[in-house]
């Protein structure tokens, strides 16, 4: 199904630009991509593992589709998963979850489910062939595969591979194109904003993979007149919600409205549920009740108001303090308002007092003059006493992982390994 869909796409505009690799300074039309795939070698293994961010990734996917192989994209440093059991006949694609809160798992998809996600994204966001995608994010990640690879192969949206996300590379990659679409993560948008290299020919700017800070969204809009469109999705079901408005949001919790053909609701436990034809077949090899029958129940707490989806934190991130629950986002929102705090993260760790449950830790990247004591006093004026962090860990920066996410689980692990051994602890 996927390979036949690709051939139809290529036949509809064979002489149009399809793929441009700036690192090699080489481009392919749709007809040339077909020729390269037909004449290329067929892989013998039952599963293809495309990797990297070059044109080889795209060629590997096309060869796998042509040969009827299952595709399992991997990051360059990611080990191949051990797939010992035979996959169901209808499964054509495997994704690895981002593992933000735990061990990564494989998610299986049929061809129809992959195609439905691409259709929802292209239709909702208005991706256009005359606005090529500038590719800087991972092609292996669900975000990059659905926003860059599938629109190219199934909808004829050209893809320009920048080869790097560094500011100078972005500046060079955008030159010579009347209009482009740029999908990235907040950390990259922040870097480009600070470097002053956000291209003036961007017609559609998308941010996903991590929460988009309001200040960043508003600053880019004020300086460049460019609206960053917040996009929320999951490896298990593809796109869920998208902010299609033309002006910056006023509430950072707003994820936008549901994508076309996606139904979003709130389960009894307060978590977001997504339904639709793009929802994955299931986890492999061990199924789970939160992903089956065309329904994915996420671990994200949320609410729906006036048709908009609002994210209220992760159910698993709730901190239990003597039987009372607090979402770390509530603490982070207060600390982020401190004039000398650049970034912060709150989480719970086991308390020495078993009756207390957990102790709240605040991991803060701030200016040199900030101290744990000053942060504590600042928080006490704005939070109930039981929500004020008891441990303060000051770090130089809150670095993200290779997918542009700040993982609460990773920082909690680091804290426990160091026993709170940051620059300053109160």
XYZ file of C-alpha atoms in Angstrom:
426
model
C 0.000 0.000 0.000
C 2.689 2.523 0.984
C 4.926 1.853 -2.006
C 1.995 2.096 -4.402
C 0.961 5.382 -2.772
C 4.509 6.660 -3.218
C 4.502 5.739 -6.921
C 1.229 7.632 -7.406
C 2.725 10.668 -5.660
C 5.822 10.574 -7.861
C 3.816 10.148 -11.071
C 1.672 13.196 -10.288
C 4.640 15.612 -10.576
C 7.723 13.689 -11.747
C 9.859 16.710 -12.644
C 9.289 18.671 -9.430
C 11.932 18.947 -6.720
C 11.510 16.167 -4.184
C 14.654 15.954 -2.062
C 17.660 18.213 -1.592
C 20.681 17.217 0.468
C 22.570 20.431 1.235
C 25.557 18.586 2.722
C 26.170 16.911 -0.657
C 24.694 19.798 -2.641
C 22.650 17.265 -4.583
C 18.942 17.180 -5.331
C 16.476 14.679 -6.783
C 13.189 15.118 -8.588
C 10.371 12.706 -7.834
C 11.162 10.771 -11.008
C 14.823 10.511 -10.014
C 13.861 9.212 -6.573
C 11.777 6.501 -8.241
C 14.683 5.560 -10.472
C 17.133 5.472 -7.557
C 14.796 3.192 -5.634
C 14.034 0.833 -8.506
C 17.682 0.493 -9.456
C 18.962 0.308 -5.901
C 19.704 -2.899 -4.004
C 16.964 -4.822 -2.259
C 17.626 -5.534 1.401
C 17.358 -9.190 2.364
C 16.414 -8.857 6.047
C 12.808 -8.865 7.157
C 13.165 -5.552 9.018
C 14.879 -2.381 7.810
C 16.488 -0.023 10.319
C 16.957 3.369 8.598
C 19.103 5.740 10.615
C 20.712 9.153 10.390
C 19.503 12.406 8.867
C 20.788 12.128 5.299
C 19.130 11.101 2.053
C 20.158 7.518 2.835
C 17.369 7.453 5.404
C 14.773 8.232 2.743
C 16.283 5.746 0.290
C 16.256 3.047 2.980
C 12.562 3.631 3.658
C 11.665 3.469 -0.028
C 13.688 0.288 -0.575
C 11.997 -1.286 2.438
C 8.534 -0.350 1.149
C 9.412 -1.773 -2.269
C 10.658 -5.026 -0.726
C 7.746 -5.374 1.678
C 9.962 -4.987 4.735
C 8.905 -3.682 8.117
C 10.526 -0.301 8.824
C 11.935 0.463 12.284
C 13.682 3.884 12.291
C 16.517 4.325 14.788
C 18.609 7.208 16.066
C 22.286 6.993 15.024
C 23.405 5.845 18.491
C 20.408 3.618 19.171
C 20.820 -0.140 19.416
C 18.665 -2.363 17.256
C 15.819 -3.859 19.282
C 15.685 -7.614 19.625
C 12.587 -8.757 17.746
C 12.398 -12.468 18.392
C 8.745 -13.112 17.558
C 7.198 -12.928 14.112
C 5.258 -9.715 13.643
C 1.582 -9.767 12.630
C 1.111 -9.724 8.868
C -0.547 -6.302 8.816
C 2.263 -4.530 10.712
C 4.597 -2.521 8.430
C 6.213 -0.045 10.806
C 7.686 0.000 14.299
C 8.334 3.108 16.389
C 10.333 3.296 19.582
C 8.749 5.446 22.252
C 10.686 8.461 23.521
C 11.204 6.896 26.979
C 10.690 10.277 28.681
C 9.358 8.526 31.775
C 10.699 5.005 31.524
C 11.980 2.157 29.318
C 11.339 2.575 25.566
C 8.826 0.252 23.937
C 8.016 -0.699 20.357
C 4.757 0.541 18.863
C 3.418 -1.310 15.818
C 1.566 0.363 12.934
C -0.254 -0.744 9.822
C 0.152 1.062 6.505
C -3.301 2.613 6.825
C -2.484 4.008 10.273
C 0.749 5.637 9.071
C -1.007 7.119 6.048
C -3.845 8.447 8.213
C -1.419 10.318 10.472
C 0.259 11.971 7.492
C -3.131 12.887 6.028
C -4.226 14.447 9.329
C -1.016 16.476 9.629
C -0.938 17.725 6.042
C -4.631 18.641 6.111
C -4.600 20.326 9.515
C -1.346 22.255 9.176
C -1.797 23.113 5.521
C 1.564 21.736 4.348
C 2.116 22.778 0.732
C 4.399 21.623 -2.118
C 5.451 25.231 -2.743
C 6.565 25.548 0.913
C 9.285 22.843 1.174
C 10.012 21.336 4.565
C 13.413 22.329 5.931
C 14.535 19.203 7.777
C 16.575 19.704 10.944
C 14.870 17.354 13.405
C 15.423 13.608 13.678
C 13.865 11.688 10.789
C 13.718 8.600 12.998
C 11.597 10.190 15.695
C 7.820 10.004 15.275
C 7.634 13.805 14.888
C 10.166 13.962 12.067
C 8.937 10.839 10.305
C 5.314 12.007 10.247
C 6.025 15.688 9.511
C 8.886 15.340 7.033
C 9.286 11.843 5.564
C 5.649 10.839 5.079
C 4.528 14.212 3.627
C 7.375 13.889 1.089
C 6.590 10.321 0.051
C 2.786 10.323 0.299
C 1.870 13.955 -0.436
C 4.657 15.370 -2.558
C 5.895 17.936 -0.020
C 9.581 18.557 -0.916
C 12.191 18.006 1.784
C 15.404 20.020 2.141
C 17.880 18.342 4.501
C 19.948 21.061 6.180
C 22.584 18.650 7.514
C 22.851 20.617 10.756
C 20.700 22.664 13.116
C 23.476 25.152 13.865
C 22.500 28.790 13.256
C 24.794 29.290 10.268
C 23.524 26.099 8.651
C 19.923 27.257 9.055
C 20.752 30.601 7.499
C 22.385 28.953 4.463
C 19.712 26.274 4.099
C 16.888 28.791 3.867
C 18.489 30.847 1.103
C 17.111 30.684 -2.404
C 13.598 29.562 -1.480
C 10.631 31.969 -1.638
C 8.882 30.127 1.193
C 9.660 27.252 3.547
C 8.079 25.277 6.378
C 10.252 24.706 9.440
C 9.360 22.144 12.108
C 11.603 22.085 15.177
C 11.698 21.732 18.954
C 11.625 24.653 21.423
C 15.336 24.349 22.238
C 16.228 24.937 18.584
C 13.822 27.846 18.216
C 15.437 29.367 21.315
C 18.935 28.942 19.855
C 17.991 30.459 16.500
C 16.204 33.347 18.207
C 19.246 34.164 20.336
C 21.540 33.925 17.294
C 19.260 36.133 15.201
C 19.054 33.680 12.296
C 15.338 32.919 12.062
C 14.760 33.034 8.275
C 12.398 35.693 6.962
C 10.991 33.315 4.330
C 9.391 30.919 6.844
C 5.696 30.676 6.033
C 4.856 27.954 8.535
C 6.703 27.464 11.831
C 5.957 24.413 13.987
C 7.160 23.527 17.484
C 6.723 20.115 19.104
C 8.546 17.517 21.163
C 8.540 19.577 24.365
C 6.420 22.344 25.958
C 6.695 25.625 24.041
C 7.401 28.489 26.504
C 5.037 31.433 26.121
C 7.902 33.934 26.367
C 9.708 32.319 23.427
C 6.557 32.196 21.320
C 5.732 35.827 22.104
C 9.296 37.117 21.552
C 9.600 35.506 18.134
C 6.215 36.899 17.142
C 7.135 40.396 18.346
C 10.537 40.459 16.617
C 9.815 38.549 13.433
C 6.047 38.584 13.055
C 6.282 34.793 12.969
C 3.722 32.653 14.749
C 5.080 29.428 16.285
C 2.366 26.802 16.008
C 2.384 24.490 19.015
C 1.942 20.821 18.075
C 1.119 18.007 20.490
C 1.305 14.336 19.660
C 2.560 10.949 20.754
C 4.502 8.079 19.216
C 1.524 5.811 19.869
C -1.016 7.746 17.826
C 0.725 10.491 15.872
C -0.648 14.029 15.965
C -3.255 14.879 18.594
C -3.677 18.671 18.781
C -2.386 21.719 16.914
C -2.553 25.441 17.568
C -3.636 26.878 14.216
C -4.260 30.408 15.524
C -2.397 33.352 14.039
C -1.324 35.057 17.282
C 0.647 33.815 20.310
C -1.193 31.814 22.943
C -1.962 33.349 26.308
C -1.911 30.062 28.203
C 1.142 27.804 27.991
C -1.039 24.791 28.802
C -3.003 25.182 25.562
C -2.007 22.496 23.053
C -4.458 23.683 20.398
C -7.484 21.965 18.910
C -7.680 18.310 17.821
C -6.252 17.478 14.405
C -8.646 16.602 11.620
C -10.104 13.116 12.030
C -8.780 12.872 15.615
C -11.213 12.678 18.522
C -9.863 13.780 21.890
C -11.516 13.169 25.260
C -10.601 13.005 28.939
C -10.672 9.602 30.633
C -11.982 9.028 34.151
C -8.475 9.256 35.567
C -8.044 12.714 34.024
C -5.717 11.573 31.239
C -6.057 12.489 27.572
C -7.468 9.880 25.197
C -7.092 10.011 21.417
C -9.216 8.081 18.925
C -8.911 7.797 15.185
C -7.538 5.846 12.263
C -3.960 7.000 12.997
C -3.838 5.320 16.423
C -1.258 2.529 16.413
C -1.980 -1.198 16.198
C -0.511 -1.788 19.656
C 2.685 -2.302 21.643
C 4.950 -5.164 20.615
C 5.542 -7.808 21.755
C 3.617 -7.161 24.974
C 0.270 -5.394 24.453
C -1.154 -2.911 26.941
C -4.653 -1.735 27.681
C -3.905 1.935 27.045
C -3.274 1.284 23.327
C -5.790 -0.935 21.576
C -8.891 -0.842 19.437
C -8.124 2.531 17.879
C -7.827 4.253 21.264
C -4.710 5.589 22.979
C -4.913 6.685 26.604
C -1.888 8.846 27.325
C -0.213 9.583 30.630
C -0.877 13.306 30.170
C -3.411 14.928 32.442
C -5.626 17.327 30.553
C -8.896 19.106 30.085
C -10.944 20.321 27.140
C -12.482 23.789 27.130
C -14.234 25.452 24.186
C -12.797 22.834 21.867
C -9.198 23.398 22.951
C -6.976 20.804 24.604
C -5.079 21.885 27.729
C -2.198 19.893 29.199
C -2.064 19.735 32.987
C 1.048 17.641 33.550
C 1.970 13.966 33.624
C -0.008 11.638 35.846
C 3.197 9.803 36.736
C 4.965 13.066 37.647
C 2.567 13.991 40.444
C 4.421 14.466 43.712
C 2.938 12.861 46.823
C 3.631 14.937 49.933
C 2.062 13.343 53.012
C -0.912 12.151 50.986
C -1.419 15.432 49.146
C -0.707 15.566 45.402
C 0.933 18.453 43.550
C 1.879 18.713 39.900
C 5.496 19.810 39.383
C 4.344 22.249 36.693
C 2.621 24.341 39.368
C 5.910 24.757 41.227
C 7.897 25.352 38.042
C 5.518 28.090 36.931
C 6.176 30.025 40.141
C 9.953 29.571 40.058
C 10.138 30.511 36.385
C 8.786 33.947 37.320
C 11.901 34.664 39.399
C 13.949 37.313 37.533
C 17.204 35.333 37.848
C 15.868 31.879 36.875
C 16.512 30.756 33.293
C 15.008 27.275 33.547
C 13.739 24.996 36.279
C 12.419 21.518 36.917
C 10.617 20.102 39.952
C 10.251 16.459 40.934
C 9.766 14.227 43.953
C 12.252 11.863 45.565
C 11.666 9.355 48.369
C 11.646 11.060 51.750
C 13.616 9.827 54.751
C 10.382 10.300 56.665
C 8.240 7.478 55.304
C 5.061 9.183 56.519
C 5.873 12.226 54.392
C 5.978 10.208 51.145
C 8.157 12.316 48.862
C 10.399 15.338 49.184
C 10.115 18.062 46.554
C 13.332 18.902 44.711
C 13.807 21.978 42.546
C 16.538 21.786 39.930
C 17.296 25.334 38.815
C 19.506 26.925 36.164
C 19.878 30.570 37.092
C 22.092 33.618 37.016
C 25.176 33.673 39.308
C 23.458 35.722 42.013
C 20.684 33.195 42.608
C 20.872 31.024 45.740
C 18.790 28.258 47.194
C 17.803 30.458 50.140
C 16.613 33.319 47.921
C 14.591 30.884 45.819
C 13.063 29.388 48.933
C 11.963 32.798 50.205
C 10.574 33.668 46.775
C 8.560 30.432 46.637
C 7.217 30.803 50.181
C 5.510 34.052 49.190
C 3.635 32.374 46.345
C 3.107 28.715 47.242
C 1.488 26.865 50.140
C 4.196 25.856 52.606
C 3.855 22.150 51.809
C 4.510 22.812 48.097
C 7.759 24.732 48.643
C 10.735 22.562 47.605
C 12.870 21.319 50.480
C 15.921 20.606 48.354
C 17.453 23.028 45.851
C 19.869 21.848 43.191
C 21.529 24.635 41.219
C 23.000 23.638 37.851
C 24.588 25.490 34.957
C 21.876 24.469 32.509
C 19.018 22.034 32.070
C 20.260 20.233 28.988
C 17.844 18.358 26.772
C 18.151 14.864 25.363
C 18.702 14.091 21.642
C 15.023 14.677 20.977
C 14.980 18.143 22.475
C 13.150 17.103 25.624
C 13.978 17.805 29.259
C 13.369 14.451 30.876
C 12.135 14.654 34.441
C 13.004 10.989 34.936
C 16.601 11.557 33.794
C 17.132 14.564 36.067
C 15.581 12.735 39.017
C 18.007 9.875 38.389
C 20.963 12.275 38.252
C 19.903 13.888 41.509
C 19.612 10.572 43.314
C 22.998 9.449 41.965
C 24.668 12.628 43.174
C 22.708 12.640 46.437
C 21.855 16.275 45.833
C 25.440 17.241 45.144
C 24.823 20.370 43.083
C 26.378 23.791 43.576
C 23.974 24.722 46.301
C 21.431 22.815 48.347
C 19.157 24.004 51.146
